[in-house]
XYZ file of C-alpha atoms in Angstrom:
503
model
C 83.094 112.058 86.991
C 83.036 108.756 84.810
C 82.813 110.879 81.277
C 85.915 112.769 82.716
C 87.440 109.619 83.395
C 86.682 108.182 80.309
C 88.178 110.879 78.655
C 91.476 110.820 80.601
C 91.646 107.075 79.755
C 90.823 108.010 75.952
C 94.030 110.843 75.988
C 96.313 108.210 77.600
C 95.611 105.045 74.813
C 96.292 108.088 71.960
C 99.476 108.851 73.624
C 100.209 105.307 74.552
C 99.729 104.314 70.372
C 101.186 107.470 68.965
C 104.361 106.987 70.788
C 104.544 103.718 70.078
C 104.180 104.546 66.287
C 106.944 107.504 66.879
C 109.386 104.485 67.965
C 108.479 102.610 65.131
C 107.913 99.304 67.309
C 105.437 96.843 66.069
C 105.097 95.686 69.880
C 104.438 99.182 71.271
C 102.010 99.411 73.759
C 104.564 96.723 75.628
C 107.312 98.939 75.573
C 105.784 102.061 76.555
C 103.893 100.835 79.302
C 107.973 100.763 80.562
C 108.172 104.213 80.492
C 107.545 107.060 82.080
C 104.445 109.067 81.013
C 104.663 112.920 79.863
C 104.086 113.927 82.795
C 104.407 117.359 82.715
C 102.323 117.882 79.718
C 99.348 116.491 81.521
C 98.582 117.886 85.096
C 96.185 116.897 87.604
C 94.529 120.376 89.290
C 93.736 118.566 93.062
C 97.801 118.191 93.237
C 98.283 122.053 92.256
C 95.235 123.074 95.034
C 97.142 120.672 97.253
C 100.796 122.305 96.864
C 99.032 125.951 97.144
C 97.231 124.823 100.241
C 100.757 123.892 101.849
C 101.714 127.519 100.786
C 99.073 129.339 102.368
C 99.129 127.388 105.646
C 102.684 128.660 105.730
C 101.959 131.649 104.730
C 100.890 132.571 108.135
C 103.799 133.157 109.578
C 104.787 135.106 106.959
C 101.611 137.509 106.982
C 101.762 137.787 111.024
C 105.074 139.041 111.237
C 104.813 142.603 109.815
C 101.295 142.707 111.894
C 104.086 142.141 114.959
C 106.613 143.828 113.624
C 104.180 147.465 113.016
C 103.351 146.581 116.938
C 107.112 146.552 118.157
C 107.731 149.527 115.834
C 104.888 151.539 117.580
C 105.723 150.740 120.520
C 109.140 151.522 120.277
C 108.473 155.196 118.797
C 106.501 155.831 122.109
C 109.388 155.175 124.223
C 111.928 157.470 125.242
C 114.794 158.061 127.623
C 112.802 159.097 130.461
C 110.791 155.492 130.395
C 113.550 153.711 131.725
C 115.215 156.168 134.084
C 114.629 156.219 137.565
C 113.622 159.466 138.018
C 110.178 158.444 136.171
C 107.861 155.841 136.673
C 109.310 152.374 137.053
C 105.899 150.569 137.069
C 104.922 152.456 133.560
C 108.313 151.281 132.211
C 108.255 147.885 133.964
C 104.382 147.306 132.251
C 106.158 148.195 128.206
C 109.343 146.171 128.714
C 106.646 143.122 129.693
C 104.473 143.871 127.188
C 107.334 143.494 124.720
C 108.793 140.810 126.384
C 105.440 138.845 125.755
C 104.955 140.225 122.082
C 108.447 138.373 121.345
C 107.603 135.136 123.411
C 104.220 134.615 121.492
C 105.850 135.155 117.747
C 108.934 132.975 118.878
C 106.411 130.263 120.395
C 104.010 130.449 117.288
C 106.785 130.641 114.614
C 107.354 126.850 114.028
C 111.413 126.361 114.668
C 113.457 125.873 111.491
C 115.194 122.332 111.086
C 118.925 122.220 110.379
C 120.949 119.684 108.954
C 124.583 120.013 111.017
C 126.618 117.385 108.815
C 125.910 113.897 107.789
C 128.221 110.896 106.680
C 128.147 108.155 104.350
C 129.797 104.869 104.626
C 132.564 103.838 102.354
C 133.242 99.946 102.755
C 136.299 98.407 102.802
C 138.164 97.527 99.185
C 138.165 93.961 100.002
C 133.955 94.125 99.466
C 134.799 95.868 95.888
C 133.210 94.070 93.283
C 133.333 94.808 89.061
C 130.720 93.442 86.873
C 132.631 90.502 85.648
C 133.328 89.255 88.712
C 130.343 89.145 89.707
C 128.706 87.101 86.834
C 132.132 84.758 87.560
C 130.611 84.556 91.049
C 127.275 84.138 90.458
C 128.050 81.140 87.849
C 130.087 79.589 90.212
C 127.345 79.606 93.331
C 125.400 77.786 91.168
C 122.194 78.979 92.008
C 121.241 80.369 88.999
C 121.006 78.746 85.310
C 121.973 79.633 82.321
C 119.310 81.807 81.403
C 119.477 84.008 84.297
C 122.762 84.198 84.262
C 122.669 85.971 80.844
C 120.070 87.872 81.805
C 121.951 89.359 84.473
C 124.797 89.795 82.319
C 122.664 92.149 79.979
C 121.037 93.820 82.608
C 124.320 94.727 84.612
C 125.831 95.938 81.001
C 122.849 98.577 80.754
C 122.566 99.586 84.470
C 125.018 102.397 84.428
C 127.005 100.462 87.302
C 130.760 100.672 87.487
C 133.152 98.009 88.116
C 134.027 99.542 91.695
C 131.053 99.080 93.982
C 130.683 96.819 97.547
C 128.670 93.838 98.024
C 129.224 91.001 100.811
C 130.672 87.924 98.843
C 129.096 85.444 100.925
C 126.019 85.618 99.012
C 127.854 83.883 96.255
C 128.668 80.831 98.375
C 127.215 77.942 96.944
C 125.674 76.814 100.531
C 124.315 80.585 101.158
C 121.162 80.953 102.568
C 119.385 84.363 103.582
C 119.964 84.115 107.516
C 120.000 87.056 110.418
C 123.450 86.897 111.625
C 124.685 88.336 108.172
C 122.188 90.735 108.040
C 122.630 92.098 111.467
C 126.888 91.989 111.253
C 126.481 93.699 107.750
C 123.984 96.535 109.074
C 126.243 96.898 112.096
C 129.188 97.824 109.744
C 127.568 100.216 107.152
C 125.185 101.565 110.061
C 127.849 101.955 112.632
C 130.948 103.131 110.009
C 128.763 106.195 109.138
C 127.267 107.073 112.284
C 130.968 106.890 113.649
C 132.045 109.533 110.854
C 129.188 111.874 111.574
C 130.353 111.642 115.536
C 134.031 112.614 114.696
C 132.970 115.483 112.212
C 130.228 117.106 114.665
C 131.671 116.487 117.607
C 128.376 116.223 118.944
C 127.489 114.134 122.577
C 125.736 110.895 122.659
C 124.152 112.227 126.022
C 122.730 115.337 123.342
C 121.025 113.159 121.096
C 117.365 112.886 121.664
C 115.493 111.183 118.900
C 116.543 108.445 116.691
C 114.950 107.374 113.769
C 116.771 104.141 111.794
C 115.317 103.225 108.196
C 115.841 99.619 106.370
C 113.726 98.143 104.230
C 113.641 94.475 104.576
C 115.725 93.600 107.332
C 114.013 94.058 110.442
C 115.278 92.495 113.764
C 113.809 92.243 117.575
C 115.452 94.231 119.111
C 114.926 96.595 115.778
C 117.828 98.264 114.253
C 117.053 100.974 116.061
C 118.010 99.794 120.004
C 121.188 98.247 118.170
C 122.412 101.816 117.490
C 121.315 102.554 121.131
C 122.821 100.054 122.354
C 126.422 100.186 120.636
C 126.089 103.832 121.332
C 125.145 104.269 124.432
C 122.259 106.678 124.164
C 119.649 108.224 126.700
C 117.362 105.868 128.195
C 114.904 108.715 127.272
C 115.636 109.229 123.674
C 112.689 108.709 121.028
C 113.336 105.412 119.075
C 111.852 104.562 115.724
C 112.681 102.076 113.134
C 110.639 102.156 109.814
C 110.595 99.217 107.953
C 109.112 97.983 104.642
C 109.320 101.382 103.021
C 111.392 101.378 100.337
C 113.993 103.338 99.014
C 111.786 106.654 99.640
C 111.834 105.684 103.990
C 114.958 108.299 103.950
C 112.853 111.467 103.114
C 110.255 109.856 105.259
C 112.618 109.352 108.083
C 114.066 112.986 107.959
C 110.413 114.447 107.860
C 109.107 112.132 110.897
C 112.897 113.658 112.900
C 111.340 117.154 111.415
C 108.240 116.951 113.378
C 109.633 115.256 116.238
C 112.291 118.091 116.514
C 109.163 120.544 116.489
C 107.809 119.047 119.491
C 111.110 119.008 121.338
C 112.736 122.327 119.940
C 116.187 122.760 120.862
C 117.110 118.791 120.292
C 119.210 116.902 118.229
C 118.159 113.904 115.992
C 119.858 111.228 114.746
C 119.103 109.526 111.189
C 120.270 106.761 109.714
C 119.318 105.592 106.202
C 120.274 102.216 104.924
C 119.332 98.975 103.204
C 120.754 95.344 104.070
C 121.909 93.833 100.624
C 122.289 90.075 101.968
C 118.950 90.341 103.264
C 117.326 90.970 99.651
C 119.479 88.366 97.877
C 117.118 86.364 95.828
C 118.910 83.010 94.332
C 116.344 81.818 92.226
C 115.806 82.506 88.200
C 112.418 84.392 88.117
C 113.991 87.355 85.998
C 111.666 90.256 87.913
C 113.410 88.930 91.420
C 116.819 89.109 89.468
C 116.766 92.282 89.714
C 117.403 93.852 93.205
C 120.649 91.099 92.827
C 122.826 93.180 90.750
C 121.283 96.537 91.240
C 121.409 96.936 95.171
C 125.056 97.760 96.807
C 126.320 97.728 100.334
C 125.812 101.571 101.860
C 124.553 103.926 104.511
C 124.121 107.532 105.672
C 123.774 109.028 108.990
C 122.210 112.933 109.395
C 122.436 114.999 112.147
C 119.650 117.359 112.434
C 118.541 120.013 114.942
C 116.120 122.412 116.252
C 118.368 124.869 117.790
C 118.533 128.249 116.437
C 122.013 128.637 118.026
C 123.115 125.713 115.461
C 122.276 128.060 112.031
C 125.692 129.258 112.160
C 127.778 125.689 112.235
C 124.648 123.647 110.046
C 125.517 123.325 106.526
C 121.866 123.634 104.793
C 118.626 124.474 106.420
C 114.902 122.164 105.327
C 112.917 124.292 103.303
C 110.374 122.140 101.536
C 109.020 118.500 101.869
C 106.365 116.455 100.099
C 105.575 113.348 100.282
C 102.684 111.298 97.943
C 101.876 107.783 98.072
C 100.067 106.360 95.534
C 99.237 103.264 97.435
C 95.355 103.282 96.461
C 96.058 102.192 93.153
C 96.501 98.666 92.804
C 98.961 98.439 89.968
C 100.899 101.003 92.025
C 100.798 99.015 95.287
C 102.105 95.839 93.732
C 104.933 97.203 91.570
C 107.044 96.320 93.986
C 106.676 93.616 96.660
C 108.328 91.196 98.990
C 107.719 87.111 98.008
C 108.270 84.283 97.262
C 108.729 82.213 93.696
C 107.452 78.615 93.296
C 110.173 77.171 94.860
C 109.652 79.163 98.499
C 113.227 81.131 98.163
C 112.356 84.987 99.200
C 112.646 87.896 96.772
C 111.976 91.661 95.842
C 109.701 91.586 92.734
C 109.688 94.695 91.020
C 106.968 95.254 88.276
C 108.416 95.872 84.377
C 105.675 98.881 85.021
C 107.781 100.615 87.238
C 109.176 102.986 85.859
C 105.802 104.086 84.317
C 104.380 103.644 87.887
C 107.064 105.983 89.313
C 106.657 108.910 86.668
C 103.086 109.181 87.825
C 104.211 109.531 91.442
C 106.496 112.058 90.199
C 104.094 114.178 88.347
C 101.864 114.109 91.387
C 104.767 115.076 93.708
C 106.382 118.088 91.769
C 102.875 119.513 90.932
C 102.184 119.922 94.932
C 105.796 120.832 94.896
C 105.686 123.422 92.262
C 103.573 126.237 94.159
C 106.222 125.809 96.894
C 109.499 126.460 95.118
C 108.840 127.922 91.756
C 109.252 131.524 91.209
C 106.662 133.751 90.750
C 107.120 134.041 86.817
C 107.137 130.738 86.498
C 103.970 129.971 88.586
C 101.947 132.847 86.918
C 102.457 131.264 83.725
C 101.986 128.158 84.992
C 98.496 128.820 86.780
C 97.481 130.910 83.480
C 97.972 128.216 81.498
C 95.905 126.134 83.716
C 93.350 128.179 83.766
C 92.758 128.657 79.765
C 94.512 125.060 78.787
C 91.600 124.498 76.634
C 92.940 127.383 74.189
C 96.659 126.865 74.526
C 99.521 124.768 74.320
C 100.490 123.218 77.632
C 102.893 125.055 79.702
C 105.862 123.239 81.025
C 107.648 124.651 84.618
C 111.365 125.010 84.077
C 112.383 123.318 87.375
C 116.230 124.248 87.045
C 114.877 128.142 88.038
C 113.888 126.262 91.180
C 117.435 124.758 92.345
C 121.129 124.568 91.513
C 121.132 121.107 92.450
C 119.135 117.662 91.928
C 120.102 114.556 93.591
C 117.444 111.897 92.066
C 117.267 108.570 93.447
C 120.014 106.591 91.274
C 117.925 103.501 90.538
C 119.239 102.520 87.257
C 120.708 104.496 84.070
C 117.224 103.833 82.253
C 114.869 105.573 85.148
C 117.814 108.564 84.942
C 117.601 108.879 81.585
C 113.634 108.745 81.523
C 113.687 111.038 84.248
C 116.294 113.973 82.559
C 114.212 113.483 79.503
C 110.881 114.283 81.059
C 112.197 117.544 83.836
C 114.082 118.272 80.644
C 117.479 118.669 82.946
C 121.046 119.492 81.566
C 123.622 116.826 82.076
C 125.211 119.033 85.016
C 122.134 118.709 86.789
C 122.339 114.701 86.207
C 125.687 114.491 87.100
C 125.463 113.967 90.603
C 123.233 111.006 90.143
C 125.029 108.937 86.941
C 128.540 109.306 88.656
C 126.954 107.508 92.389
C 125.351 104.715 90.479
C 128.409 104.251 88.622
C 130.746 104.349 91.834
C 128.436 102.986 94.263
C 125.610 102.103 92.624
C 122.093 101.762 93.796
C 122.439 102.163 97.892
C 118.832 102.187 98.040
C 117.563 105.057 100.606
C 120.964 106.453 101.104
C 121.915 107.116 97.560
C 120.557 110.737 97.406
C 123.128 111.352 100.373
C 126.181 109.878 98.439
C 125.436 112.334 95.619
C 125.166 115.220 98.245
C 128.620 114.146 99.202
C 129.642 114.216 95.152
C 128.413 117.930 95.068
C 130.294 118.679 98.373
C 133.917 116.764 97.317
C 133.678 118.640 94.096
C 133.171 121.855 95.793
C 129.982 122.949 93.795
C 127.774 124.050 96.785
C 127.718 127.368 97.336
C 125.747 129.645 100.244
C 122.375 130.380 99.122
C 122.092 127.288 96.659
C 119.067 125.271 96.922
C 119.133 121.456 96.818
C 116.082 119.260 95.567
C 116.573 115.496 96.769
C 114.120 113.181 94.932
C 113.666 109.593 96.091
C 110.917 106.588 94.946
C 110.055 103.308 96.859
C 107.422 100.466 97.536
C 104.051 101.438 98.298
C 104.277 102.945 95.534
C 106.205 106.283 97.084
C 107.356 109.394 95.422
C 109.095 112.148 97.838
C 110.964 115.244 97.731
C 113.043 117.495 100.046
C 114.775 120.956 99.570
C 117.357 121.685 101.237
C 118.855 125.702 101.022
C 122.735 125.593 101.614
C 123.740 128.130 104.886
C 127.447 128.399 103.745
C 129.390 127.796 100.870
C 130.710 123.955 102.086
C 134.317 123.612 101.172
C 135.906 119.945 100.667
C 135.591 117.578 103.486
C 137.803 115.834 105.421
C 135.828 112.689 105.854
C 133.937 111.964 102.475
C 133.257 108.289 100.399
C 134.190 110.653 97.696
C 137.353 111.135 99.004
């Protein structure tokens, strides 16, 4: 174990120095630390056992069927017209139709119930909370909080970020007397909270009374009462309804929101659950000058999305995309890993996110563990014999790469910053179409934290580009450190709708 080890360490240094040589940068082990790794030419085996374990556990449903199936058929062919009339034996024709009737309970009780997502929403603030780039160094000089050389640093930063000139932040931050305080976090999440769960009501029509779980995501802001009992509260809902609020997950918590509604949708079948994915910018204001605090300042923007999902088969037909795959890996055991990312405070006590200048390189080895378990799940068969041949005789030949695009039609990645998208198309080796989704919501909305994958859902749907049968792969990072996918398959071709941020 500690010569393989040593070995792995030994491949990364070479790659580490002959890519820094490549670039031509005298400081190069600095700058590539900021990037991601090559994943994909480098693959850990316990991740592909892990994602074909997930496919043989499923599998069994799968397998049984025909066994059930070959037992229905049989019994069928035995029965004839004289089993059910009266003039034969009721009891024999009574003891079949139960014996059927019980055949189809058991593979309906055993076959786990598929999840649906109905419709969700995403919140478009109002234009007064529009904000450009400019303006917002004009505003930031002006608060006086910061000096000169964060000032310019933000100035550079917010030219590179792939951020347009039209996206929403509350301007009280920028008042010279503003402190971080939890009456403008709680009157900001009840606007971008309440404004999209409002627009998901209106579209699905569906009951308060009819909603039984609820599961509210925010990263830093977190209340008593939680987040969570405000929405039940404003709204109304069941005194029975289950009520969670995750907290201090990052910008990942909405994947790990819709799978905890997955499996709490499972254990009440036939229910409806209510998500809501958000992220309270005033909250993680930092107004000090420590440049890796600066950061979450000018790349976090005011948003939210609300997802109705059910258990009901009776919903397929009005759903718009049924849950195919998730996967979630956390990478939390690894120190470097666990503090790329973190809640604290500078010398001066004032509050901030850090984030690591080894994220991104942090986040590309979540990713390669997270679409090698994801691989055996959604990657044809071609692909994945290749794949595991390769694998098995990588000693003797060139590393196979898995051309993810056979996978989906769609990607919505996380839209963290033009750098991790461009790191990230580089590396899955994606077309532009595929990337499109993701540059034009940071540009219009910019980073929305754990909601952003749902505004570029809402791109694909305004421009009409989802079509029945399509498969979307949503891709999301946060603290901890978190990588985590979903794939969603799309159960009608959705036409342009009438309530859209887009639109």
């Amino acid at each position: 174990m500690a010569l393989a080890r040593a070995r792995e360490q030994d491949l990364l240094s070479t790659e580490i120095v002959n890519r820094g040589i490549e670039a031509g940068s005298l400081n190069f082990s600095v700058r590539v630390r900021r990037r991601l790794p090559d994943f994909l030419n480098s693959v850990n085996l316990k991740y592909v056992k892990l994602g074909y374990a997930y496919l043989l556990s499923h599998s069994f449903y799968f397998l049984s069927a025909p066994i059930l199936i070959l037992i229905f058929s049989v019994a069928l062919g035995k029965v004839t017209w004289e089993d059910f009339c009266p003039k034969c034996d009721p009891i024999d024709a009574l003891f079949l139709l139960g014996v059927l009737a019980l055949i189809i309970y058991i593979y309906l009780d055993l076959t786990p119930t598929s999840t649906f997502l109905v419709d969700f929403a995403c919140f478009r603030p109002p234009d007064h909370l529009k904000i450009s780039k400019e303006e917002f160094i004009q505003l930031a000089r002006k608060s006086g909080k910061f000096d000169q050389t964060a000032i310019e640093f933000q100035q550079r930063a917010l030219k590179n970020s792939g951020i347009g000139d039209e996206t929403y932040m509350p301007r009280s931050v920028f008042q010279p007397g503003f402190k971080t305080n939890l009456k403008d976090g709680r009157e900001e999440a009840a606007m971008v909270i309440f404004g999209a769960v409002d627009d998901l009501l209106a579209t699905t029509k569906v009951r308060t009374k009819d909603i039984r779980i609820l599961v509210v995501n925010c990263g830093i802001l977190n209340t008593t009462p939680s987040l969570s009992a405000m929405v039940i509260n404003h709204y109304k809902l069941r005194h029975n309804i289950n009520s969670f609020n995750l907290g201090g997950m990052g910008c990942a918590a909405g994947i790990v929101a819709i799978d905890l509604a997955r499996d709490l949708l499972n254990a009440y079948p036939g229910s409806y659950a209510l998500v809501v994915s958000t992220e309270v910018v005033s909250y993680t204001w930092y107004s000090g000058i420590d440049q890796d605090m600066l950061l979450p300042n000018f790349f976090f923007r005011m948003g939210a999305a609300a997802m109705l999902l059910s258990s009901r088969r009776l919903d397929r037909w009005r759903s718009k995309y049924e849950l195919k795959q998730l996967v979630r890996t956390h990478k939390g055991m690894d120190n470097r890993s666990f503090k790329s990312i973190h809640l604290k405070e500078d010398k001066e006590g004032r509050q901030g996110l850090s984030v690591s200048k080894e994220v991104i390189e942090v986040a590309g080895h979540a990713l390669k563990a997270n679409i090698t378990t994801l691989g055996p799940l959604v990657l044809p068969v071609s692909e994945q014999v290749q794949f595991f041949t390769n694998l098995l005789f990588k000693k003797k030949t060139k590393p196979y790469i898995p051309d993810y695009k056979l996978a989906f039609e769609h990607v919505c990645i996380y839209a963290a910053s033009k750098k991790g998208l461009d790191e990230l198309q580089k590396n899955l080796e994606l077309t532009d179409e595929y990337m499109d989704a993701s540059r034009k919501t940071l540009q219009r909305f910019g980073n929305t934290s754990s909601s952003s994958i749902w505004y570029e859902l809402a791109y694909l749907e305004a421009n009409g580009k989802i079509k029945r049968g399509d498969r979307i792969w949503q891709i999301a990072f946060g603290s901890g450190f978190k990588c985590n996918s979903v794939v969603w398959k799309a159960l009608k071709t959705v036409g342009k709708p009438k309530r859209s941020p887009w639109i």
